[in-house]
Amino acid sequence: MTESDVPQAAPRVQFPGISPRAYEHPADKGAMATLRAVPGVGDVLKTLNSLFNERAERLMAVASHIRVGPSQYPVLDRLRNESAEILDLPKVPKLYVARDPRAIAQTRGIDEPFVVLSTGLVEALDEEALRFVIGHELGHVLSGHAVLLTLLDRLLRLQGSVSWVPLGAIGLRAVIAALYEWQRKTELSCDRAGLLASQNPAAALRTHLYLAGGTDTSQIDIPSFLEQAKEYEEVDDIRDSVIKLLAVEHQPHPFAVVRASQLQRWAASEEYRTILAGNYLRRDGQEEGSPLSEDIGGAAKSYKDAWTNSTDPLIKVFTDVGSAVTGAVDKVFSGFRRSDRQEPTDDTNRA
């Protein structure tokens, strides 16, 4: 861990009572709204989680990692508490540092979520970049992502035991693929939470640069790096499209260049500036206005816009086929609607 070369220009804005719906990616918001609306599903998943002994995971963290506090990694402890205060978490999760040369940060647990950072990440990033990472992980806690992330973890363990049943394996693979797609969107949501905690887009970009291989930012040209995301998203060869589809099927995170591009775009948006100005959804009012239908509709619109604006040839095929089918169905129903309008309403005139 190193000190940031660029000091914070102004005091950070705090967000009392902020709802995760204020910043969540539309697809993530739709999935979480559906989960929150199903009575008892959280209790069921918590019961499922208890079968795998979450208490044991917490005990192993105490036994094998360094627990962050005032006397152990005090800088990380300050970043943890400041980030939790900015996002107004009801309870500050415990934070651990684990020996691992890879760059890893993860949030575990449902009943008592806790965060684990690897030594590889702590040693590589500067203080402000670590603030962004910790804010990202606290975003998972605030959104309640641990419930579905735990379900995904348990289904991955279950997958091997049903792989000998062809239909069971195919069905489970489809569910897991859908959960992976959702998980990738949660990472985009929590990048936004990390940005709200740090309020430093440059620090967020340094984190994504490091994850992509940029160990020395003086050797990196930022516009060229962000251009890579555009090149990835706008492939014009269907073979590349298939490769992309297969590459992300079991990826829990979006690729680093995609995350960087998405977050920098959000940092420049009116939505981000509005939240900084204090205008955002709050937890005490998040159920008003039928949020479930709005969030599911927002998720659908997000995917539709992404597909419509994509130059990816495989996506274009799906979009064109979908548009053709939608158009044909609309014509059929339009014919029925015209017939209904033209049909006499007087029973004596009917055959």
Tab-separated table of C-alpha atoms in Angstrom:
chain	number	residue	atom	x	y	z
A	1	MET	CA	0.000	0.000	0.000
A	2	THR	CA	1.329	3.394	-0.984
A	3	GLU	CA	0.129	6.928	-0.445
A	4	SER	CA	-1.826	8.505	-3.273
A	5	ASP	CA	0.069	11.048	-5.340
A	6	VAL	CA	-3.080	13.154	-5.773
A	7	PRO	CA	-4.727	14.409	-2.549
A	8	GLN	CA	-8.492	14.680	-2.204
A	9	ALA	CA	-9.465	18.192	-3.363
A	10	ALA	CA	-12.568	18.605	-1.172
A	11	PRO	CA	-14.361	16.828	1.681
A	12	ARG	CA	-16.309	13.799	0.488
A	13	VAL	CA	-20.071	13.984	0.294
A	14	GLN	CA	-21.969	11.646	2.607
A	15	PHE	CA	-25.178	9.873	1.610
A	16	PRO	CA	-27.461	9.419	4.627
A	17	GLY	CA	-29.944	6.593	4.129
A	18	ILE	CA	-28.925	5.972	0.515
A	19	SER	CA	-30.719	3.053	-1.104
A	20	PRO	CA	-28.636	0.700	-3.255
A	21	ARG	CA	-31.297	1.241	-5.909
A	22	ALA	CA	-29.905	4.760	-6.288
A	23	TYR	CA	-26.796	3.515	-8.069
A	24	GLU	CA	-27.322	-0.135	-9.035
A	25	HIS	CA	-26.906	-1.192	-12.648
A	26	PRO	CA	-30.395	-1.674	-14.204
A	27	ALA	CA	-29.950	-5.439	-14.745
A	28	ASP	CA	-28.681	-5.948	-11.199
A	29	LYS	CA	-31.500	-3.759	-9.855
A	30	GLY	CA	-34.118	-5.863	-11.655
A	31	ALA	CA	-32.758	-9.133	-10.274
A	32	MET	CA	-32.506	-7.806	-6.729
A	33	ALA	CA	-35.970	-6.223	-6.872
A	34	THR	CA	-37.424	-9.580	-7.893
A	35	LEU	CA	-35.584	-11.324	-5.058
A	36	ARG	CA	-36.718	-8.750	-2.491
A	37	ALA	CA	-40.335	-9.076	-3.669
A	38	VAL	CA	-40.595	-12.860	-3.202
A	39	PRO	CA	-41.868	-13.570	0.336
A	40	GLY	CA	-39.532	-15.734	2.372
A	41	VAL	CA	-36.886	-16.294	-0.315
A	42	GLY	CA	-34.221	-14.610	1.771
A	43	ASP	CA	-35.017	-16.870	4.727
A	44	VAL	CA	-34.873	-19.947	2.490
A	45	LEU	CA	-31.460	-18.990	1.123
A	46	LYS	CA	-30.211	-18.162	4.587
A	47	THR	CA	-31.300	-21.647	5.692
A	48	LEU	CA	-29.507	-23.139	2.693
A	49	ASN	CA	-26.435	-21.133	3.601
A	50	SER	CA	-26.544	-22.369	7.189
A	51	LEU	CA	-26.261	-25.940	5.922
A	52	PHE	CA	-22.819	-25.039	4.587
A	53	ASN	CA	-21.851	-23.486	7.929
A	54	GLU	CA	-21.180	-19.793	7.465
A	55	ARG	CA	-19.989	-19.711	11.066
A	56	ALA	CA	-17.092	-21.955	10.070
A	57	GLU	CA	-16.069	-19.508	7.330
A	58	ARG	CA	-15.955	-16.652	9.837
A	59	LEU	CA	-13.946	-18.792	12.255
A	60	MET	CA	-11.448	-19.710	9.520
A	61	ALA	CA	-11.047	-16.017	8.661
A	62	VAL	CA	-10.195	-15.296	12.307
A	63	ALA	CA	-7.762	-18.232	12.380
A	64	SER	CA	-5.925	-17.666	9.083
A	65	HIS	CA	-6.158	-13.947	8.158
A	66	ILE	CA	-5.227	-10.616	9.727
A	67	ARG	CA	-8.290	-8.859	11.138
A	68	VAL	CA	-8.097	-5.153	10.376
A	69	GLY	CA	-8.496	-2.766	13.320
A	70	PRO	CA	-6.965	0.295	14.992
A	71	SER	CA	-3.773	-1.626	15.789
A	72	GLN	CA	-3.618	-3.841	12.670
A	73	TYR	CA	-3.571	-2.199	9.243
A	74	PRO	CA	-4.834	1.071	10.780
A	75	VAL	CA	-4.975	2.823	7.371
A	76	LEU	CA	-7.289	0.113	6.000
A	77	ASP	CA	-9.340	0.377	9.190
A	78	ARG	CA	-9.771	4.118	8.617
A	79	LEU	CA	-10.753	3.567	4.978
A	80	ARG	CA	-13.273	0.914	6.045
A	81	ASN	CA	-14.936	3.149	8.627
A	82	GLU	CA	-14.940	6.238	6.410
A	83	SER	CA	-16.446	4.321	3.493
A	84	ALA	CA	-19.128	2.764	5.706
A	85	GLU	CA	-19.979	6.230	7.041
A	86	ILE	CA	-20.243	7.735	3.542
A	87	LEU	CA	-22.563	4.934	2.351
A	88	ASP	CA	-24.371	4.987	5.711
A	89	LEU	CA	-24.142	1.250	6.391
A	90	PRO	CA	-26.153	0.248	9.475
A	91	LYS	CA	-23.230	-1.891	10.673
A	92	VAL	CA	-19.572	-1.760	9.659
A	93	PRO	CA	-18.481	-5.199	8.346
A	94	LYS	CA	-15.271	-6.753	9.589
A	95	LEU	CA	-12.303	-6.576	7.202
A	96	TYR	CA	-9.503	-9.148	6.862
A	97	VAL	CA	-6.242	-9.309	4.914
A	98	ALA	CA	-5.383	-12.759	3.539
A	99	ARG	CA	-2.047	-13.997	2.226
A	100	ASP	CA	-2.456	-14.344	-1.531
A	101	PRO	CA	-0.253	-12.892	-4.290
A	102	ARG	CA	-3.269	-12.450	-6.587
A	103	ALA	CA	-5.353	-9.275	-6.623
A	104	ILE	CA	-8.528	-10.420	-4.859
A	105	ALA	CA	-11.271	-8.685	-2.899
A	106	GLN	CA	-14.431	-10.480	-1.847
A	107	THR	CA	-17.403	-10.213	0.458
A	108	ARG	CA	-18.625	-13.326	2.221
A	109	GLY	CA	-21.487	-14.265	4.496
A	110	ILE	CA	-25.178	-13.411	4.816
A	111	ASP	CA	-25.897	-13.152	8.545
A	112	GLU	CA	-22.677	-11.250	9.271
A	113	PRO	CA	-20.996	-10.208	5.997
A	114	PHE	CA	-17.248	-9.644	6.104
A	115	VAL	CA	-14.709	-8.466	3.541
A	116	VAL	CA	-11.386	-10.097	2.616
A	117	LEU	CA	-8.587	-8.345	0.720
A	118	SER	CA	-5.530	-10.209	-0.567
A	119	THR	CA	-1.990	-9.098	0.246
A	120	GLY	CA	-1.370	-8.876	-3.493
A	121	LEU	CA	-4.028	-6.176	-3.766
A	122	VAL	CA	-3.067	-4.311	-0.585
A	123	GLU	CA	0.604	-4.156	-1.563
A	124	ALA	CA	-0.050	-3.056	-5.148
A	125	LEU	CA	-2.633	-0.289	-4.781
A	126	ASP	CA	-2.308	3.197	-3.348
A	127	GLU	CA	-4.501	4.423	-0.507
A	128	GLU	CA	-7.182	6.062	-2.655
A	129	ALA	CA	-7.439	3.047	-4.950
A	130	LEU	CA	-7.914	0.849	-1.868
A	131	ARG	CA	-10.641	3.222	-0.700
A	132	PHE	CA	-12.406	2.545	-4.003
A	133	VAL	CA	-11.984	-1.242	-3.567
A	134	ILE	CA	-13.312	-1.206	0.007
A	135	GLY	CA	-16.256	0.963	-1.075
A	136	HIS	CA	-16.935	-1.546	-3.861
A	137	GLU	CA	-17.098	-4.419	-1.369
A	138	LEU	CA	-19.298	-2.456	1.020
A	139	GLY	CA	-21.610	-1.920	-1.950
A	140	HIS	CA	-22.097	-5.704	-2.077
A	141	VAL	CA	-23.082	-5.610	1.602
A	142	LEU	CA	-25.490	-2.695	1.165
A	143	SER	CA	-27.174	-4.289	-1.870
A	144	GLY	CA	-27.563	-7.659	-0.163
A	145	HIS	CA	-25.714	-9.402	-2.991
A	146	ALA	CA	-24.431	-12.065	-0.616
A	147	VAL	CA	-27.756	-13.899	-0.825
A	148	LEU	CA	-27.564	-14.639	-4.556
A	149	LEU	CA	-23.765	-14.922	-4.553
A	150	THR	CA	-24.113	-17.596	-1.890
A	151	LEU	CA	-26.745	-19.354	-3.994
A	152	LEU	CA	-24.390	-19.325	-6.981
A	153	ASP	CA	-21.586	-20.759	-4.862
A	154	ARG	CA	-23.836	-23.542	-3.567
A	155	LEU	CA	-25.138	-24.366	-7.055
A	156	LEU	CA	-21.568	-24.629	-8.342
A	157	ARG	CA	-20.889	-27.188	-5.628
A	158	LEU	CA	-24.099	-29.005	-6.539
A	159	GLN	CA	-23.346	-29.030	-10.280
A	160	GLY	CA	-20.913	-31.916	-10.042
A	161	SER	CA	-23.377	-34.159	-8.243
A	162	VAL	CA	-26.051	-33.874	-10.976
A	163	SER	CA	-23.744	-33.832	-13.998
A	164	TRP	CA	-24.602	-37.484	-14.734
A	165	VAL	CA	-28.276	-36.510	-15.269
A	166	PRO	CA	-28.327	-34.911	-18.765
A	167	LEU	CA	-31.465	-32.799	-18.346
A	168	GLY	CA	-30.558	-31.886	-14.779
A	169	ALA	CA	-27.082	-30.755	-15.828
A	170	ILE	CA	-28.434	-28.674	-18.736
A	171	GLY	CA	-31.066	-27.027	-16.561
A	172	LEU	CA	-28.594	-26.279	-13.796
A	173	ARG	CA	-26.073	-24.916	-16.298
A	174	ALA	CA	-28.693	-22.483	-17.593
A	175	VAL	CA	-29.451	-21.261	-14.065
A	176	ILE	CA	-25.755	-20.897	-13.272
A	177	ALA	CA	-25.114	-19.018	-16.522
A	178	ALA	CA	-27.953	-16.616	-15.669
A	179	LEU	CA	-26.543	-16.080	-12.170
A	180	TYR	CA	-23.081	-15.414	-13.616
A	181	GLU	CA	-24.590	-12.797	-15.942
A	182	TRP	CA	-26.276	-11.210	-12.943
A	183	GLN	CA	-23.040	-11.360	-10.934
A	184	ARG	CA	-21.167	-9.494	-13.659
A	185	LYS	CA	-23.767	-6.737	-13.413
A	186	THR	CA	-23.383	-6.622	-9.605
A	187	GLU	CA	-19.720	-5.797	-10.138
A	188	LEU	CA	-20.705	-2.816	-12.288
A	189	SER	CA	-23.124	-1.735	-9.535
A	190	CYS	CA	-20.479	-2.002	-6.852
A	191	ASP	CA	-17.921	-0.150	-8.942
A	192	ARG	CA	-20.444	2.685	-8.724
A	193	ALA	CA	-20.654	2.220	-4.935
A	194	GLY	CA	-16.859	2.327	-4.787
A	195	LEU	CA	-16.870	5.563	-6.751
A	196	LEU	CA	-19.459	7.072	-4.410
A	197	ALA	CA	-17.294	6.072	-1.429
A	198	SER	CA	-14.089	7.453	-2.944
A	199	GLN	CA	-15.499	10.207	-5.201
A	200	ASN	CA	-12.266	9.844	-7.125
A	201	PRO	CA	-12.675	8.571	-10.723
A	202	ALA	CA	-8.900	8.626	-11.250
A	203	ALA	CA	-8.357	6.238	-8.315
A	204	ALA	CA	-11.024	3.903	-9.696
A	205	LEU	CA	-9.322	3.978	-13.083
A	206	ARG	CA	-5.943	3.166	-11.489
A	207	THR	CA	-7.550	0.096	-9.909
A	208	HIS	CA	-8.925	-1.133	-13.232
A	209	LEU	CA	-5.595	-0.420	-14.918
A	210	TYR	CA	-3.823	-2.570	-12.340
A	211	LEU	CA	-6.321	-5.410	-12.753
A	212	ALA	CA	-5.665	-5.287	-16.501
A	213	GLY	CA	-1.872	-5.427	-16.049
A	214	GLY	CA	-0.877	-1.790	-15.628
A	215	THR	CA	1.645	-1.945	-12.805
A	216	ASP	CA	3.229	1.391	-13.786
A	217	THR	CA	0.688	4.040	-14.804
A	218	SER	CA	3.427	6.218	-16.298
A	219	GLN	CA	3.704	3.583	-19.030
A	220	ILE	CA	-0.036	3.647	-19.801
A	221	ASP	CA	-1.887	5.935	-22.196
A	222	ILE	CA	-5.389	6.312	-20.750
A	223	PRO	CA	-7.233	7.078	-24.041
A	224	SER	CA	-5.582	4.051	-25.672
A	225	PHE	CA	-6.594	1.855	-22.724
A	226	LEU	CA	-10.215	2.992	-22.874
A	227	GLU	CA	-10.173	2.524	-26.659
A	228	GLN	CA	-9.569	-1.176	-25.995
A	229	ALA	CA	-13.036	-1.431	-24.433
A	230	LYS	CA	-14.588	0.077	-27.540
A	231	GLU	CA	-12.619	-2.331	-29.731
A	232	TYR	CA	-13.785	-5.287	-27.603
A	233	GLU	CA	-17.423	-4.205	-27.672
A	234	GLU	CA	-17.491	-3.398	-31.390
A	235	VAL	CA	-16.015	-6.540	-32.974
A	236	ASP	CA	-17.214	-7.096	-36.541
A	237	ASP	CA	-16.341	-10.775	-36.985
A	238	ILE	CA	-18.895	-13.351	-35.836
A	239	ARG	CA	-16.059	-15.694	-34.838
A	240	ASP	CA	-14.949	-13.101	-32.279
A	241	SER	CA	-18.554	-12.849	-31.086
A	242	VAL	CA	-18.677	-16.582	-30.378
A	243	ILE	CA	-15.320	-16.397	-28.598
A	244	LYS	CA	-16.644	-13.560	-26.408
A	245	LEU	CA	-19.771	-15.526	-25.576
A	246	LEU	CA	-17.787	-18.604	-24.529
A	247	ALA	CA	-15.183	-16.548	-22.669
A	248	VAL	CA	-17.647	-14.800	-20.362
A	249	GLU	CA	-19.979	-17.750	-19.654
A	250	HIS	CA	-18.303	-18.560	-16.335
A	251	GLN	CA	-16.642	-15.212	-15.668
A	252	PRO	CA	-17.756	-13.725	-12.326
A	253	HIS	CA	-16.421	-10.280	-13.249
A	254	PRO	CA	-16.605	-8.208	-16.419
A	255	PHE	CA	-13.223	-7.747	-18.079
A	256	ALA	CA	-11.150	-4.892	-16.644
A	257	VAL	CA	-11.260	-2.677	-19.737
A	258	VAL	CA	-15.051	-3.020	-19.878
A	259	ARG	CA	-15.381	-2.140	-16.175
A	260	ALA	CA	-13.148	0.898	-16.615
A	261	SER	CA	-15.079	2.163	-19.612
A	262	GLN	CA	-18.484	1.608	-17.982
A	263	LEU	CA	-17.517	3.355	-14.735
A	264	GLN	CA	-15.823	6.345	-16.368
A	265	ARG	CA	-18.954	6.780	-18.486
A	266	TRP	CA	-21.104	6.739	-15.330
A	267	ALA	CA	-18.729	9.155	-13.566
A	268	ALA	CA	-19.395	11.661	-16.361
A	269	SER	CA	-23.175	11.134	-16.247
A	270	GLU	CA	-25.923	13.346	-14.904
A	271	GLU	CA	-27.044	10.437	-12.680
A	272	TYR	CA	-23.736	10.507	-10.757
A	273	ARG	CA	-23.796	14.305	-10.390
A	274	THR	CA	-27.384	14.172	-9.147
A	275	ILE	CA	-26.456	11.691	-6.401
A	276	LEU	CA	-23.494	13.862	-5.348
A	277	ALA	CA	-25.919	16.795	-5.100
A	278	GLY	CA	-27.963	14.838	-2.537
A	279	ASN	CA	-30.846	13.823	-4.781
A	280	TYR	CA	-31.112	10.033	-4.552
A	281	LEU	CA	-33.434	7.231	-3.497
A	282	ARG	CA	-33.387	6.529	0.214
A	283	ARG	CA	-33.852	3.233	2.009
A	284	ASP	CA	-36.839	4.433	4.009
A	285	GLY	CA	-38.801	5.167	0.821
A	286	GLN	CA	-37.551	2.565	-1.638
A	287	GLU	CA	-40.829	0.641	-1.733
A	288	GLU	CA	-42.849	3.593	-3.006
A	289	GLY	CA	-43.969	3.800	-6.625
A	290	SER	CA	-44.045	0.063	-7.486
A	291	PRO	CA	-40.259	-0.295	-7.718
A	292	LEU	CA	-40.438	-3.967	-8.794
A	293	SER	CA	-42.112	-3.253	-12.132
A	294	GLU	CA	-39.929	-0.187	-12.664
A	295	ASP	CA	-36.707	-2.059	-11.916
A	296	ILE	CA	-37.587	-5.050	-14.101
A	297	GLY	CA	-38.562	-2.655	-16.880
A	298	GLY	CA	-35.270	-0.819	-16.439
A	299	ALA	CA	-33.349	-4.093	-16.689
A	300	ALA	CA	-35.156	-4.996	-19.916
A	301	LYS	CA	-34.478	-1.541	-21.365
A	302	SER	CA	-30.796	-1.795	-20.417
A	303	TYR	CA	-30.379	-5.055	-22.333
A	304	LYS	CA	-32.445	-3.793	-25.269
A	305	ASP	CA	-30.384	-0.604	-25.564
A	306	ALA	CA	-27.116	-2.545	-25.300
A	307	TRP	CA	-28.193	-4.956	-28.021
A	308	THR	CA	-29.601	-2.258	-30.285
A	309	ASN	CA	-26.459	-0.101	-30.073
A	310	SER	CA	-24.008	-2.988	-30.397
A	311	THR	CA	-22.066	-3.578	-33.601
A	312	ASP	CA	-21.310	-7.158	-32.535
A	313	PRO	CA	-22.523	-9.333	-35.477
A	314	LEU	CA	-23.829	-12.130	-33.250
A	315	ILE	CA	-25.795	-9.646	-31.160
A	316	LYS	CA	-27.088	-8.103	-34.404
A	317	VAL	CA	-28.361	-11.509	-35.525
A	318	PHE	CA	-30.222	-12.001	-32.241
A	319	THR	CA	-31.569	-8.449	-32.391
A	320	ASP	CA	-32.710	-8.731	-36.026
A	321	VAL	CA	-34.380	-12.080	-35.400
A	322	GLY	CA	-36.026	-10.728	-32.280
A	323	SER	CA	-37.227	-7.629	-34.112
A	324	ALA	CA	-38.593	-9.742	-36.973
A	325	VAL	CA	-40.464	-12.037	-34.588
A	326	THR	CA	-41.756	-9.083	-32.593
A	327	GLY	CA	-42.895	-7.377	-35.796
A	328	ALA	CA	-44.681	-10.492	-37.035
A	329	VAL	CA	-46.447	-10.990	-33.721
A	330	ASP	CA	-47.440	-7.338	-33.649
A	331	LYS	CA	-48.945	-7.633	-37.149
A	332	VAL	CA	-50.976	-10.679	-36.108
A	333	PHE	CA	-52.323	-8.961	-33.016
A	334	SER	CA	-52.942	-5.766	-34.994
A	335	GLY	CA	-55.105	-7.819	-37.358
A	336	PHE	CA	-57.096	-9.178	-34.438
A	337	ARG	CA	-57.506	-5.675	-33.014
A	338	ARG	CA	-58.811	-4.391	-36.387
A	339	SER	CA	-61.212	-7.331	-36.632
A	340	ASP	CA	-62.517	-6.562	-33.160
A	341	ARG	CA	-63.157	-2.957	-34.082
A	342	GLN	CA	-64.912	-3.854	-37.340
A	343	GLU	CA	-67.082	-6.638	-35.912
A	344	PRO	CA	-70.720	-5.547	-35.277
A	345	THR	CA	-71.759	-5.340	-31.663
A	346	ASP	CA	-75.480	-6.010	-32.315
A	347	ASP	CA	-76.216	-9.702	-31.776
A	348	THR	CA	-79.025	-9.652	-34.403
A	349	ASN	CA	-76.530	-8.902	-37.169
A	350	ARG	CA	-74.302	-11.857	-36.365
A	351	ALA	CA	-74.463	-15.101	-38.333
